[in-house]
PDB file of C-alpha atoms in Angstrom:
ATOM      1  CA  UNK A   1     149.440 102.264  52.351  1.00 39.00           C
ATOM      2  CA  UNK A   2     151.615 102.934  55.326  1.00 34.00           C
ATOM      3  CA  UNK A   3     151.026 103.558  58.888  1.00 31.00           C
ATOM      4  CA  UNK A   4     150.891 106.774  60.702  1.00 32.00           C
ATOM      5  CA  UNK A   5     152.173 108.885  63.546  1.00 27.00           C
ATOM      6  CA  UNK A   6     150.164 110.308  66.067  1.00 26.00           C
ATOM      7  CA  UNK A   7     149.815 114.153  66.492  1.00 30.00           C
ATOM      8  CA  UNK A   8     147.987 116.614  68.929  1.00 27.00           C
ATOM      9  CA  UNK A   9     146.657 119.765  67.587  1.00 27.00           C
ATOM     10  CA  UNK A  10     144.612 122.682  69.023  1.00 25.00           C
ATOM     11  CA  UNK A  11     142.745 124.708  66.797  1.00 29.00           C
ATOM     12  CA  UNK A  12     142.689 128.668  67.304  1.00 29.00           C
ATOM     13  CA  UNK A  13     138.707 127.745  67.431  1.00 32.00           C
ATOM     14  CA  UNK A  14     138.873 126.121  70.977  1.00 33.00           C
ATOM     15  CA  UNK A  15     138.571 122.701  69.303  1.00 38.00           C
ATOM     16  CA  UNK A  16     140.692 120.250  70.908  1.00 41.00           C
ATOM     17  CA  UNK A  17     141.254 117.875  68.967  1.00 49.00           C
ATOM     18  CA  UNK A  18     142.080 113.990  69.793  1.00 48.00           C
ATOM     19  CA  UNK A  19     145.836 112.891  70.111  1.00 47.00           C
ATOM     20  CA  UNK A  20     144.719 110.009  67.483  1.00 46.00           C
ATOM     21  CA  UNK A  21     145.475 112.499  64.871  1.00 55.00           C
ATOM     22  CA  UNK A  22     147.382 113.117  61.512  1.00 57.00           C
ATOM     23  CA  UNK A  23     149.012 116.836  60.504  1.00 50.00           C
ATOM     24  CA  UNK A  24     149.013 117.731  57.479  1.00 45.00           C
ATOM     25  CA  UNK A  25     151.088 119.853  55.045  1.00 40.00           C
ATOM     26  CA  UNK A  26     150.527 123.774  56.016  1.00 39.00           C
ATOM     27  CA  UNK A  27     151.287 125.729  59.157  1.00 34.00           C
ATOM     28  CA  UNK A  28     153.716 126.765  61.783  1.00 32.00           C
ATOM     29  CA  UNK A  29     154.437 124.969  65.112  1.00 32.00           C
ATOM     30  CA  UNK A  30     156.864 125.417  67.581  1.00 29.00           C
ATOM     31  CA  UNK A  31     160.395 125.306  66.908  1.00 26.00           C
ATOM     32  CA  UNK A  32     162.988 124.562  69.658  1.00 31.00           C
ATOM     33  CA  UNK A  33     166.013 124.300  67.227  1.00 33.00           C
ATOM     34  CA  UNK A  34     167.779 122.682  64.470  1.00 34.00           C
ATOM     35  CA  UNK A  35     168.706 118.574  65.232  1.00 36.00           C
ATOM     36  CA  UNK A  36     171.475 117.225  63.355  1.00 40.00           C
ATOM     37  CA  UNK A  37     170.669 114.446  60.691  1.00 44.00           C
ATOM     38  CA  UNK A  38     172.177 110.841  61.130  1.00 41.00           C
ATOM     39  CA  UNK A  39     173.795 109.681  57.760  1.00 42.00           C
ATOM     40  CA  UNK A  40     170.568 107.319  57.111  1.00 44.00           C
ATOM     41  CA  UNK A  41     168.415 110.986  57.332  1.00 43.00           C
ATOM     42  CA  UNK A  42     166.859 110.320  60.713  1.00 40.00           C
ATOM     43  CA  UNK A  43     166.452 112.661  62.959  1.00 40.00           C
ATOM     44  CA  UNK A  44     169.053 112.323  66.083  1.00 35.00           C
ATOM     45  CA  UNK A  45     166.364 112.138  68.768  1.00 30.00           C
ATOM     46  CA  UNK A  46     164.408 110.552  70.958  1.00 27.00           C
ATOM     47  CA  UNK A  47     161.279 108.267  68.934  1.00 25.00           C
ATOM     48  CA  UNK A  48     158.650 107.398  71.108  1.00 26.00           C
ATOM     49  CA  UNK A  49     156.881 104.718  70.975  1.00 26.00           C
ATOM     50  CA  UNK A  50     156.518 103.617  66.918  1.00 23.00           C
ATOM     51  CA  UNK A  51     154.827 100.311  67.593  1.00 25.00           C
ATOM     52  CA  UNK A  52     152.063 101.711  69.216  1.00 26.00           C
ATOM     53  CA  UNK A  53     152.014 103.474  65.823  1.00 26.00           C
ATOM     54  CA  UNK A  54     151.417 100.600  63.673  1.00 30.00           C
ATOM     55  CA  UNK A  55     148.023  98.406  62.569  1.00 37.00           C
ATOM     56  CA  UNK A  56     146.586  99.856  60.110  1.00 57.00           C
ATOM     57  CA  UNK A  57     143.473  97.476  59.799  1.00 69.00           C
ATOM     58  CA  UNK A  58     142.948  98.258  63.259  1.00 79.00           C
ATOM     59  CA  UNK A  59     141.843 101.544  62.220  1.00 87.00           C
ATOM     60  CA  UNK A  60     139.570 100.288  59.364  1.00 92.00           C
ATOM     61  CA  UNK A  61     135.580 100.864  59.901  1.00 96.00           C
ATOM     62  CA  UNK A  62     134.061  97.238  60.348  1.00 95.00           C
ATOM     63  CA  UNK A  63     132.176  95.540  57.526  1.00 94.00           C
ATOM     64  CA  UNK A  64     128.755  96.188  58.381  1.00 95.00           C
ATOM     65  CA  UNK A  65     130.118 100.187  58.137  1.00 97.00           C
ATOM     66  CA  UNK A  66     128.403 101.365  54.575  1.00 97.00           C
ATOM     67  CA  UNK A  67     127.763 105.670  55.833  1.00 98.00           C
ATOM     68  CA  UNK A  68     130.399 107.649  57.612  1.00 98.00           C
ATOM     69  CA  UNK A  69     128.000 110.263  59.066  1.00 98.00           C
ATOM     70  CA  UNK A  70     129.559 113.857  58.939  1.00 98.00           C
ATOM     71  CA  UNK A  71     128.970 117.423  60.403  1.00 97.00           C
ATOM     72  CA  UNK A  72     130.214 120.554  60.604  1.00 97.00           C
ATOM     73  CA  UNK A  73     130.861 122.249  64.213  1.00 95.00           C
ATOM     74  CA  UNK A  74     131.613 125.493  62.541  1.00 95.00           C
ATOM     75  CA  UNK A  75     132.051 127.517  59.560  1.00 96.00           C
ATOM     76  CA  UNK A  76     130.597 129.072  56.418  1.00 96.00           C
ATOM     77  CA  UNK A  77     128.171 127.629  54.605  1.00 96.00           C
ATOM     78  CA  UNK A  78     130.154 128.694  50.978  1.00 97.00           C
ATOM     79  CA  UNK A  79     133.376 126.439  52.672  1.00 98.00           C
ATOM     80  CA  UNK A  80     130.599 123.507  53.595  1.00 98.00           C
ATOM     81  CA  UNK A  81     129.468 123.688  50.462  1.00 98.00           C
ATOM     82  CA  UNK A  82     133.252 123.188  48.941  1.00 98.00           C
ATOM     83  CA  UNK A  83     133.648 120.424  51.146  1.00 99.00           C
ATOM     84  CA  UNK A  84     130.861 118.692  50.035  1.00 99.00           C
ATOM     85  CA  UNK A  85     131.298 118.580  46.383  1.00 99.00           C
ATOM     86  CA  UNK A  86     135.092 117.699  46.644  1.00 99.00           C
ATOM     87  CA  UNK A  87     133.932 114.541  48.526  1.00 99.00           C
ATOM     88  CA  UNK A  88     131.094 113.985  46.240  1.00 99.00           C
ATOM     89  CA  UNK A  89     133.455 113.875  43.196  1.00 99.00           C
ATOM     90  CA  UNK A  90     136.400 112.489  44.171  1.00 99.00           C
ATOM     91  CA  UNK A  91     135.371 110.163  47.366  1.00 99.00           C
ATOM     92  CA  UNK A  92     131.276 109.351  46.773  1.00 98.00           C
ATOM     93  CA  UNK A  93     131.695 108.282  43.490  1.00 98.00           C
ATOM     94  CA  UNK A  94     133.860 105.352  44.197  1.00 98.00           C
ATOM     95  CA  UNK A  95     132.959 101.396  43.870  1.00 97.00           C
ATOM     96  CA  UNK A  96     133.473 101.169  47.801  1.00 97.00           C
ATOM     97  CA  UNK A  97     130.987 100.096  50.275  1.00 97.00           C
ATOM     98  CA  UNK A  98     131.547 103.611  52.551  1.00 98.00           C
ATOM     99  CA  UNK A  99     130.565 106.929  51.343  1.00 98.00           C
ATOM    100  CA  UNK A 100     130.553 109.932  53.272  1.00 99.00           C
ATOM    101  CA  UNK A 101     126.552 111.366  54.352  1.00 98.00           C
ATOM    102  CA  UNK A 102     126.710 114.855  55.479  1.00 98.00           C
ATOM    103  CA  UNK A 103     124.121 115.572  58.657  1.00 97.00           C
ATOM    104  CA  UNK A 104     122.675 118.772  58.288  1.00 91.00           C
ATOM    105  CA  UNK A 105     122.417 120.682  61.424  1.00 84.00           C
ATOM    106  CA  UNK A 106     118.334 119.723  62.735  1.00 78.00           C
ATOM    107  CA  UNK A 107     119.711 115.663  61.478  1.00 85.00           C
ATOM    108  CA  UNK A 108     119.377 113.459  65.058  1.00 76.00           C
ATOM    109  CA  UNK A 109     121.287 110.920  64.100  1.00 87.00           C
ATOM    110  CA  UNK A 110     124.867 110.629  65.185  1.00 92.00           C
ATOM    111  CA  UNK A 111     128.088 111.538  63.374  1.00 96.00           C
ATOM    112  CA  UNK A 112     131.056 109.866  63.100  1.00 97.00           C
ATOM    113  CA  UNK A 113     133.222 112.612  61.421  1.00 98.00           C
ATOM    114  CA  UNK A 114     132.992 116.373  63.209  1.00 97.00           C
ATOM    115  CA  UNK A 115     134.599 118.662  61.156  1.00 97.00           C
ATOM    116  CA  UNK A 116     136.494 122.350  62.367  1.00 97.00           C
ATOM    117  CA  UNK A 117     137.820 125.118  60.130  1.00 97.00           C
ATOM    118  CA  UNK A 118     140.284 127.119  61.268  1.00 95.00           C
ATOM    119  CA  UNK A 119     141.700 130.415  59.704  1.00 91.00           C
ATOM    120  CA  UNK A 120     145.041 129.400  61.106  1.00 86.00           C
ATOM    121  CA  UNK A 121     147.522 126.430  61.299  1.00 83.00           C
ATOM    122  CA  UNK A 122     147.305 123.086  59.947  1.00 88.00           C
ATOM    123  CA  UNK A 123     144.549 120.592  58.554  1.00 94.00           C
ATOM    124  CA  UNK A 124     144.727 117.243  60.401  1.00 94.00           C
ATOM    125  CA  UNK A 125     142.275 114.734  61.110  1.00 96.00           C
ATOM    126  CA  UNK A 126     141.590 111.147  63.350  1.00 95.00           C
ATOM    127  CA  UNK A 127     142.697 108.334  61.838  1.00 93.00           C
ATOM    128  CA  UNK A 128     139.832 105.858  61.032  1.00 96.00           C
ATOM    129  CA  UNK A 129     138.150 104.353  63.751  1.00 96.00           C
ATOM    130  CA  UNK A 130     140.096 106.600  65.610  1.00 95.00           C
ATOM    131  CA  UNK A 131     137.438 108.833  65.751  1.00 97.00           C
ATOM    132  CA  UNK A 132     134.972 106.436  67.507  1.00 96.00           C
ATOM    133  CA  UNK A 133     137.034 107.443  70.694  1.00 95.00           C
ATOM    134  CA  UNK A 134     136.036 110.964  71.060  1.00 91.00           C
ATOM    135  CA  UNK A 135     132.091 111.090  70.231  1.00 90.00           C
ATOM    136  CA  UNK A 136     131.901 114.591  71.569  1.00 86.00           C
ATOM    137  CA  UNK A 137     135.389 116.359  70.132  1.00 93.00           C
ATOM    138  CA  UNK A 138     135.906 117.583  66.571  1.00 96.00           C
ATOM    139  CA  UNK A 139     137.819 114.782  64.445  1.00 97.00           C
ATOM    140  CA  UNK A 140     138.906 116.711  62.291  1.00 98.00           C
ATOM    141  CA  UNK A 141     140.177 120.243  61.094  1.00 98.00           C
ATOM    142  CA  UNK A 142     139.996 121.979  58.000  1.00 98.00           C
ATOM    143  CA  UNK A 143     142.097 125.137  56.889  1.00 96.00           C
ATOM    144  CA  UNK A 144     140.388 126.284  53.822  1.00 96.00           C
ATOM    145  CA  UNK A 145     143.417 128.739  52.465  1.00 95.00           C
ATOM    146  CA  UNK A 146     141.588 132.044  52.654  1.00 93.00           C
ATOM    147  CA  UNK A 147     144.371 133.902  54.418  1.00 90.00           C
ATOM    148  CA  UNK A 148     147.296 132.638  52.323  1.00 90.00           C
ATOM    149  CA  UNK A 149     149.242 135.096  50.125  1.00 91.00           C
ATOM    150  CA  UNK A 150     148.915 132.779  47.152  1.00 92.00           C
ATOM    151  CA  UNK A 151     146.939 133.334  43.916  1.00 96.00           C
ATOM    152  CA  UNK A 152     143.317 132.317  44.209  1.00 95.00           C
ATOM    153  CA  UNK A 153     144.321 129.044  41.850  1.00 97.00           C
ATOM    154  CA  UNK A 154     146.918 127.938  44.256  1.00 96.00           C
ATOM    155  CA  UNK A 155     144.655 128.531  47.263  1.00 95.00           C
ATOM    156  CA  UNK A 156     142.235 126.018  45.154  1.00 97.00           C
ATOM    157  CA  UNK A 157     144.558 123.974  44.717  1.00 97.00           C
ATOM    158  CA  UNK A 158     145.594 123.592  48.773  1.00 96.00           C
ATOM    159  CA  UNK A 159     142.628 123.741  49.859  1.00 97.00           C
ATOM    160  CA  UNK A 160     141.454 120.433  47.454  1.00 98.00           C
ATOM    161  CA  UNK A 161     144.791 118.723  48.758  1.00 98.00           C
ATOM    162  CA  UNK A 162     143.881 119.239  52.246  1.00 98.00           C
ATOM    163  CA  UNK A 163     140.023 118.334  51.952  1.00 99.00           C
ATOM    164  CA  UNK A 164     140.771 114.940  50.480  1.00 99.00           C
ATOM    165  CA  UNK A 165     144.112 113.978  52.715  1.00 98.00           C
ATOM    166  CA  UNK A 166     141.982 114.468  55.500  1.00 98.00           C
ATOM    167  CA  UNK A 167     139.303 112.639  54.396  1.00 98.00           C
ATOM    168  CA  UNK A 168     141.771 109.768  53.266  1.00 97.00           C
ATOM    169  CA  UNK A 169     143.111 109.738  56.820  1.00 95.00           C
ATOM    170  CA  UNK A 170     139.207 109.341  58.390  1.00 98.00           C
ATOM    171  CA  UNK A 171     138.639 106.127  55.936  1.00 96.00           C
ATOM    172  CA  UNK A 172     141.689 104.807  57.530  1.00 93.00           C
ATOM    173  CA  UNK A 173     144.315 105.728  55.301  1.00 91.00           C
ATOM    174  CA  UNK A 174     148.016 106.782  56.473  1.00 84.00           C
ATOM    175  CA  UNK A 175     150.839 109.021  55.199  1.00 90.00           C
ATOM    176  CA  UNK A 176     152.188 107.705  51.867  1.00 93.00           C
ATOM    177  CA  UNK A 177     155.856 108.726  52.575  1.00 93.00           C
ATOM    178  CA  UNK A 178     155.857 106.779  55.410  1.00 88.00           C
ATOM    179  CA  UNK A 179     155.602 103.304  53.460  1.00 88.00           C
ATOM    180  CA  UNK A 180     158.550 101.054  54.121  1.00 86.00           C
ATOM    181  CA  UNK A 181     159.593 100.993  50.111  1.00 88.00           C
ATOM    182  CA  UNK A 182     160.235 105.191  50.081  1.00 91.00           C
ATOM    183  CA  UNK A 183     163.201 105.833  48.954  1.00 93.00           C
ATOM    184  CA  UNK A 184     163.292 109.368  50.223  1.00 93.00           C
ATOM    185  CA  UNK A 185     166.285 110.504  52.934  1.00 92.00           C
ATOM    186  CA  UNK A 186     164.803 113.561  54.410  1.00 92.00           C
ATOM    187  CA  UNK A 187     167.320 116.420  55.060  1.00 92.00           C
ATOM    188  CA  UNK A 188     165.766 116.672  58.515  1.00 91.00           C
ATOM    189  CA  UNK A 189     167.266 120.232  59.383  1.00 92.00           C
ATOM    190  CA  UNK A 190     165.371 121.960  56.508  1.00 93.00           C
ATOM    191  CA  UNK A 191     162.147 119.973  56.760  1.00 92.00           C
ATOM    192  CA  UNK A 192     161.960 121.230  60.310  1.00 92.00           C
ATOM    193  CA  UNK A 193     163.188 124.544  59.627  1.00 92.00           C
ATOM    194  CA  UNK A 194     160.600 124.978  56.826  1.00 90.00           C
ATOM    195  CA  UNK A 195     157.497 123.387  58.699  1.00 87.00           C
ATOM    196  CA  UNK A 196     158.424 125.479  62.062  1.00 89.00           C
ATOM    197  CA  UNK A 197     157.246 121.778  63.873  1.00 88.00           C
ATOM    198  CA  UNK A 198     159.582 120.774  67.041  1.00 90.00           C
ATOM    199  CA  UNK A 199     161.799 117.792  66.796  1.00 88.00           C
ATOM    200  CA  UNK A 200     158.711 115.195  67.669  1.00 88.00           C
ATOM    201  CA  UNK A 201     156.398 116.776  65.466  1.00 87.00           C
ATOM    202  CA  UNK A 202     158.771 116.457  62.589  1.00 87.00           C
ATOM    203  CA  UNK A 203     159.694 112.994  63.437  1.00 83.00           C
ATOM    204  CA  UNK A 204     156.183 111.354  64.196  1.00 80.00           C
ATOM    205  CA  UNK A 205     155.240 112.953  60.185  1.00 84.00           C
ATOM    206  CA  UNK A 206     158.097 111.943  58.591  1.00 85.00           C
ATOM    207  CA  UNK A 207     159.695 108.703  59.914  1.00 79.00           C
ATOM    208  CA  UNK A 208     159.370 105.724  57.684  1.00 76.00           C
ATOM    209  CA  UNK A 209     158.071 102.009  59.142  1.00 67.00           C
ATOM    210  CA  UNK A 210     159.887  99.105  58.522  1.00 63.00           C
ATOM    211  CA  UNK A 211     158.040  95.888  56.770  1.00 64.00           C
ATOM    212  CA  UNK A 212     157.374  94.318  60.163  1.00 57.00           C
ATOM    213  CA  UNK A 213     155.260  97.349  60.935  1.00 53.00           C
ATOM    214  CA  UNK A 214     152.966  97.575  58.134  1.00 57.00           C
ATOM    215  CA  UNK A 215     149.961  95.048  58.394  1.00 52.00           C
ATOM    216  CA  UNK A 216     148.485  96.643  54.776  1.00 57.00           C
ATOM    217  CA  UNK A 217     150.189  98.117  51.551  1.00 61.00           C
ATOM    218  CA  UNK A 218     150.075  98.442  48.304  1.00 76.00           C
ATOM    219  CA  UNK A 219     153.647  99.245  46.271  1.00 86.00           C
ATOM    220  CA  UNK A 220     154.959 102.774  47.095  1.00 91.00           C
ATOM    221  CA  UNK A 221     153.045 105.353  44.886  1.00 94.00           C
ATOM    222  CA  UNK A 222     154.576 109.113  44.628  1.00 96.00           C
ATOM    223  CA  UNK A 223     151.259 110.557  43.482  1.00 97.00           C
ATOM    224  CA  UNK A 224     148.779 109.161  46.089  1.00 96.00           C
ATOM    225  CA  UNK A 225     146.710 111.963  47.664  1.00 98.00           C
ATOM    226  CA  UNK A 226     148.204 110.847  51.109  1.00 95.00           C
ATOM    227  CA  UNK A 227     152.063 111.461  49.796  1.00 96.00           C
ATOM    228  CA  UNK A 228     153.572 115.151  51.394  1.00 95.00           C
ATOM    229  CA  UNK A 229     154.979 117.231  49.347  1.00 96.00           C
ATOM    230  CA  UNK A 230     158.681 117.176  48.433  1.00 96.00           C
ATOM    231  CA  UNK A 231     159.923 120.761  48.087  1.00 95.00           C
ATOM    232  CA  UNK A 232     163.490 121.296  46.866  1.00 94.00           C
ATOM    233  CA  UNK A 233     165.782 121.036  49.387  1.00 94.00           C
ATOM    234  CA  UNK A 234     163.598 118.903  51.487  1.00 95.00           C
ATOM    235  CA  UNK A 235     165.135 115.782  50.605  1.00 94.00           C
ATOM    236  CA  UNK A 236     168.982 114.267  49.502  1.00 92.00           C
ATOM    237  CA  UNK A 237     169.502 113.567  46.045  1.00 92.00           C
ATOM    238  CA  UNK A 238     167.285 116.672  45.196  1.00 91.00           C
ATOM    239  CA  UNK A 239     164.337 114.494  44.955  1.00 94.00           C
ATOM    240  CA  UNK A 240     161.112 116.782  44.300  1.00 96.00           C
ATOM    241  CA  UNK A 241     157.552 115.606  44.482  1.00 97.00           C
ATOM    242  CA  UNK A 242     154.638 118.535  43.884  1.00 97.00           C
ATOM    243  CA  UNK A 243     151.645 118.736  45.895  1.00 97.00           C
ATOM    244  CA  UNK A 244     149.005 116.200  44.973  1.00 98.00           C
ATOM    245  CA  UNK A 245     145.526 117.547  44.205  1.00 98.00           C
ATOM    246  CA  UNK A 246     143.718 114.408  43.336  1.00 98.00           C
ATOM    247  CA  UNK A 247     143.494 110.580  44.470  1.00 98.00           C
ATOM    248  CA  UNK A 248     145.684 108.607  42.312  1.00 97.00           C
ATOM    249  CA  UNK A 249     144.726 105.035  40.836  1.00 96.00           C
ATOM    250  CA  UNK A 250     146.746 103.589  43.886  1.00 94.00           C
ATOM    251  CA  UNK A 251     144.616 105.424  45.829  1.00 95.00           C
ATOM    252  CA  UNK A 252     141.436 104.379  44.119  1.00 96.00           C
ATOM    253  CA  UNK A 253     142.476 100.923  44.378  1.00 93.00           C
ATOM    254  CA  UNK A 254     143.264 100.645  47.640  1.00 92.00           C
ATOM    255  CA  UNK A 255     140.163 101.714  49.293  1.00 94.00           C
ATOM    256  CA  UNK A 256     138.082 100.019  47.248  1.00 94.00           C
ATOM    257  CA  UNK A 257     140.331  96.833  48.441  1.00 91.00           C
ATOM    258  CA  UNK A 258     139.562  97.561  52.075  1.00 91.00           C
ATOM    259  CA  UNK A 259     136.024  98.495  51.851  1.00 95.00           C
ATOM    260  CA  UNK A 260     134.852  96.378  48.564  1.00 95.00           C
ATOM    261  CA  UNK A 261     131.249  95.938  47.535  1.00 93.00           C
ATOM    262  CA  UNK A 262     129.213  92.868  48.827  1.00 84.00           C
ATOM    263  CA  UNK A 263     129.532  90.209  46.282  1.00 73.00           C
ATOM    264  CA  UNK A 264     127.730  87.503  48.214  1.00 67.00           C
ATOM    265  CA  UNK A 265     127.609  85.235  44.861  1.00 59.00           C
ATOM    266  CA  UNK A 266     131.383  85.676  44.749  1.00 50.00           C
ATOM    267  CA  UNK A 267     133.715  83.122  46.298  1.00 47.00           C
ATOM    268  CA  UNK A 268     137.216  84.855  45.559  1.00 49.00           C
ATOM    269  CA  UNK A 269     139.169  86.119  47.911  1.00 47.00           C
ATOM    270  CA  UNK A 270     139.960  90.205  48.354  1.00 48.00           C
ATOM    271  CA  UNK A 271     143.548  89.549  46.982  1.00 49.00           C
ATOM    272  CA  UNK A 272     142.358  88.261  43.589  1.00 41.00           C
ATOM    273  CA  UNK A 273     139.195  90.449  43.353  1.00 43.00           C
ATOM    274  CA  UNK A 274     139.202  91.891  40.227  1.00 42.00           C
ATOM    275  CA  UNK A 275     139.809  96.206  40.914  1.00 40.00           C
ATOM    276  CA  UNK A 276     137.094  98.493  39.012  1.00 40.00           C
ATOM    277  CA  UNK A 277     137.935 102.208  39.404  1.00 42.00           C
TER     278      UNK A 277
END
């Protein structure tokens, strides 16, 4: 997997949340104009500071890390409930050491993940270990779909893809089209157009890192759960990539890489462990 840019969002809840944070796919920001696209598909503009952005086992939780404690700050009980199963299924059942416990609201011990939902604006969430730096903010917010003029299949289907790329990003993982082997070229002046995000906001999401950057990878996979979205237009050479619903094999294979199951009888290293899905 790649490495990640930093974001800041507030939700319409009051919950501030940390500026160690990934956006996600849905939403409107502000826009302050259309930038002009270099020939390589950059953005024109002013980067910031990308190596601050880079490290992604410095976000990993430590070895001796085998619950990720979770509660909910807000929200209905039904959408709790959604939340819960999706992780169940799709995270929980997993050969890694982590899964996810969710505190119920009399539990005294501590969480690591706080979850928001907001009726408006984007899903985004800390990054890993991330979240150990703001014990008393939200870590993460959730926009469950219920406003969106979509069928109630699609709004499924949106709300799944947010639940689990949120959750990917608190295990440590970063955005897929950021990995140094995409071959995308981003038509810059739609993307922002589309998202309504400023000129930053669309550049920290979409910018790729070069091999120097990235401390852990696997290959480049299209379908991982982590991967935006690539409507028409969006990118040059008409490339198209749906919306991802579920964790690919990639995916699967990579976390339980990072976070494998003790084998003390085992000698072998990580990189020739044998993957079991």
């Amino acid at each position: 997997m790649s490495s990640e840019y930093l974001n800041q969002y507030l939700s319409p809840h009051g919950y501030q949340m940390p500026d160690s944070c990934a956006t996600w796919t849905g939403g409107k920001g502000e826009y302050d104009g259309v930038p002009k696209d270099n020939d390589d598909g950059h953005l024109n503009t002013a980067t910031g500071d990308w190596a601050n952005a880079a490290g992604l086992n410095h976000r990993l939780w430590s070895e001796d890390k085998h619950s990720l404690y979770v509660c909910f700050l807000n929200g209905h009980l039904s959408d709790k409930d959604k939340v819960k199963s999706l992780i169940e299924e799709h995270y929980n059942t997993l050969r890694m050491r982590i899964r996810f416990v969710f505190l119920e609201d009399d539990d005294p011990r501590a969480s690591d993940i706080r979850v928001s939902f907001t009726s408006q604006g984007v899903s985004s969430s800390c990054i890993g270990t991330d979240a150990e730096d703001h014990p008393h903010e939200s870590t993460m917010t959730l926009n469950m779909h219920h406003n969106d003029q979509r069928s109630a299949e699609d709004r499924r289907k949106h709300r799944q893809s947010d639940v689990l790329h949120e959750f990917g990003h608190a295990l440590g993982m970063e955005h897929e089209h950021a990995h140094p082997d995409c071959p995308i070229k981003w038509n810059y002046r739609i993307v922002q157009g589309r998202r309504g995000w400023d000129t930053q906001k669309v550049t920290q999401n979409y910018r790729k890192l070069d091999n120097a950057s990235t401390t852990i990878r696997n290959a480049y996979d299209p379908k991982s759960i982590m991967h935006y979205p690539v409507e028409r237009g969006d990118a040059q050479g008409g490339t198209v990539i749906p919306m991802n619903t579920v964790l690919s094999d990639g995916d699967k294979e990579f976390l339980i890489w990072i976070y494998p199951t003790p084998e003390p009888c085992s000698s072998s290293s990580r990189q020739s462990r044998k993957i079991k899905i």
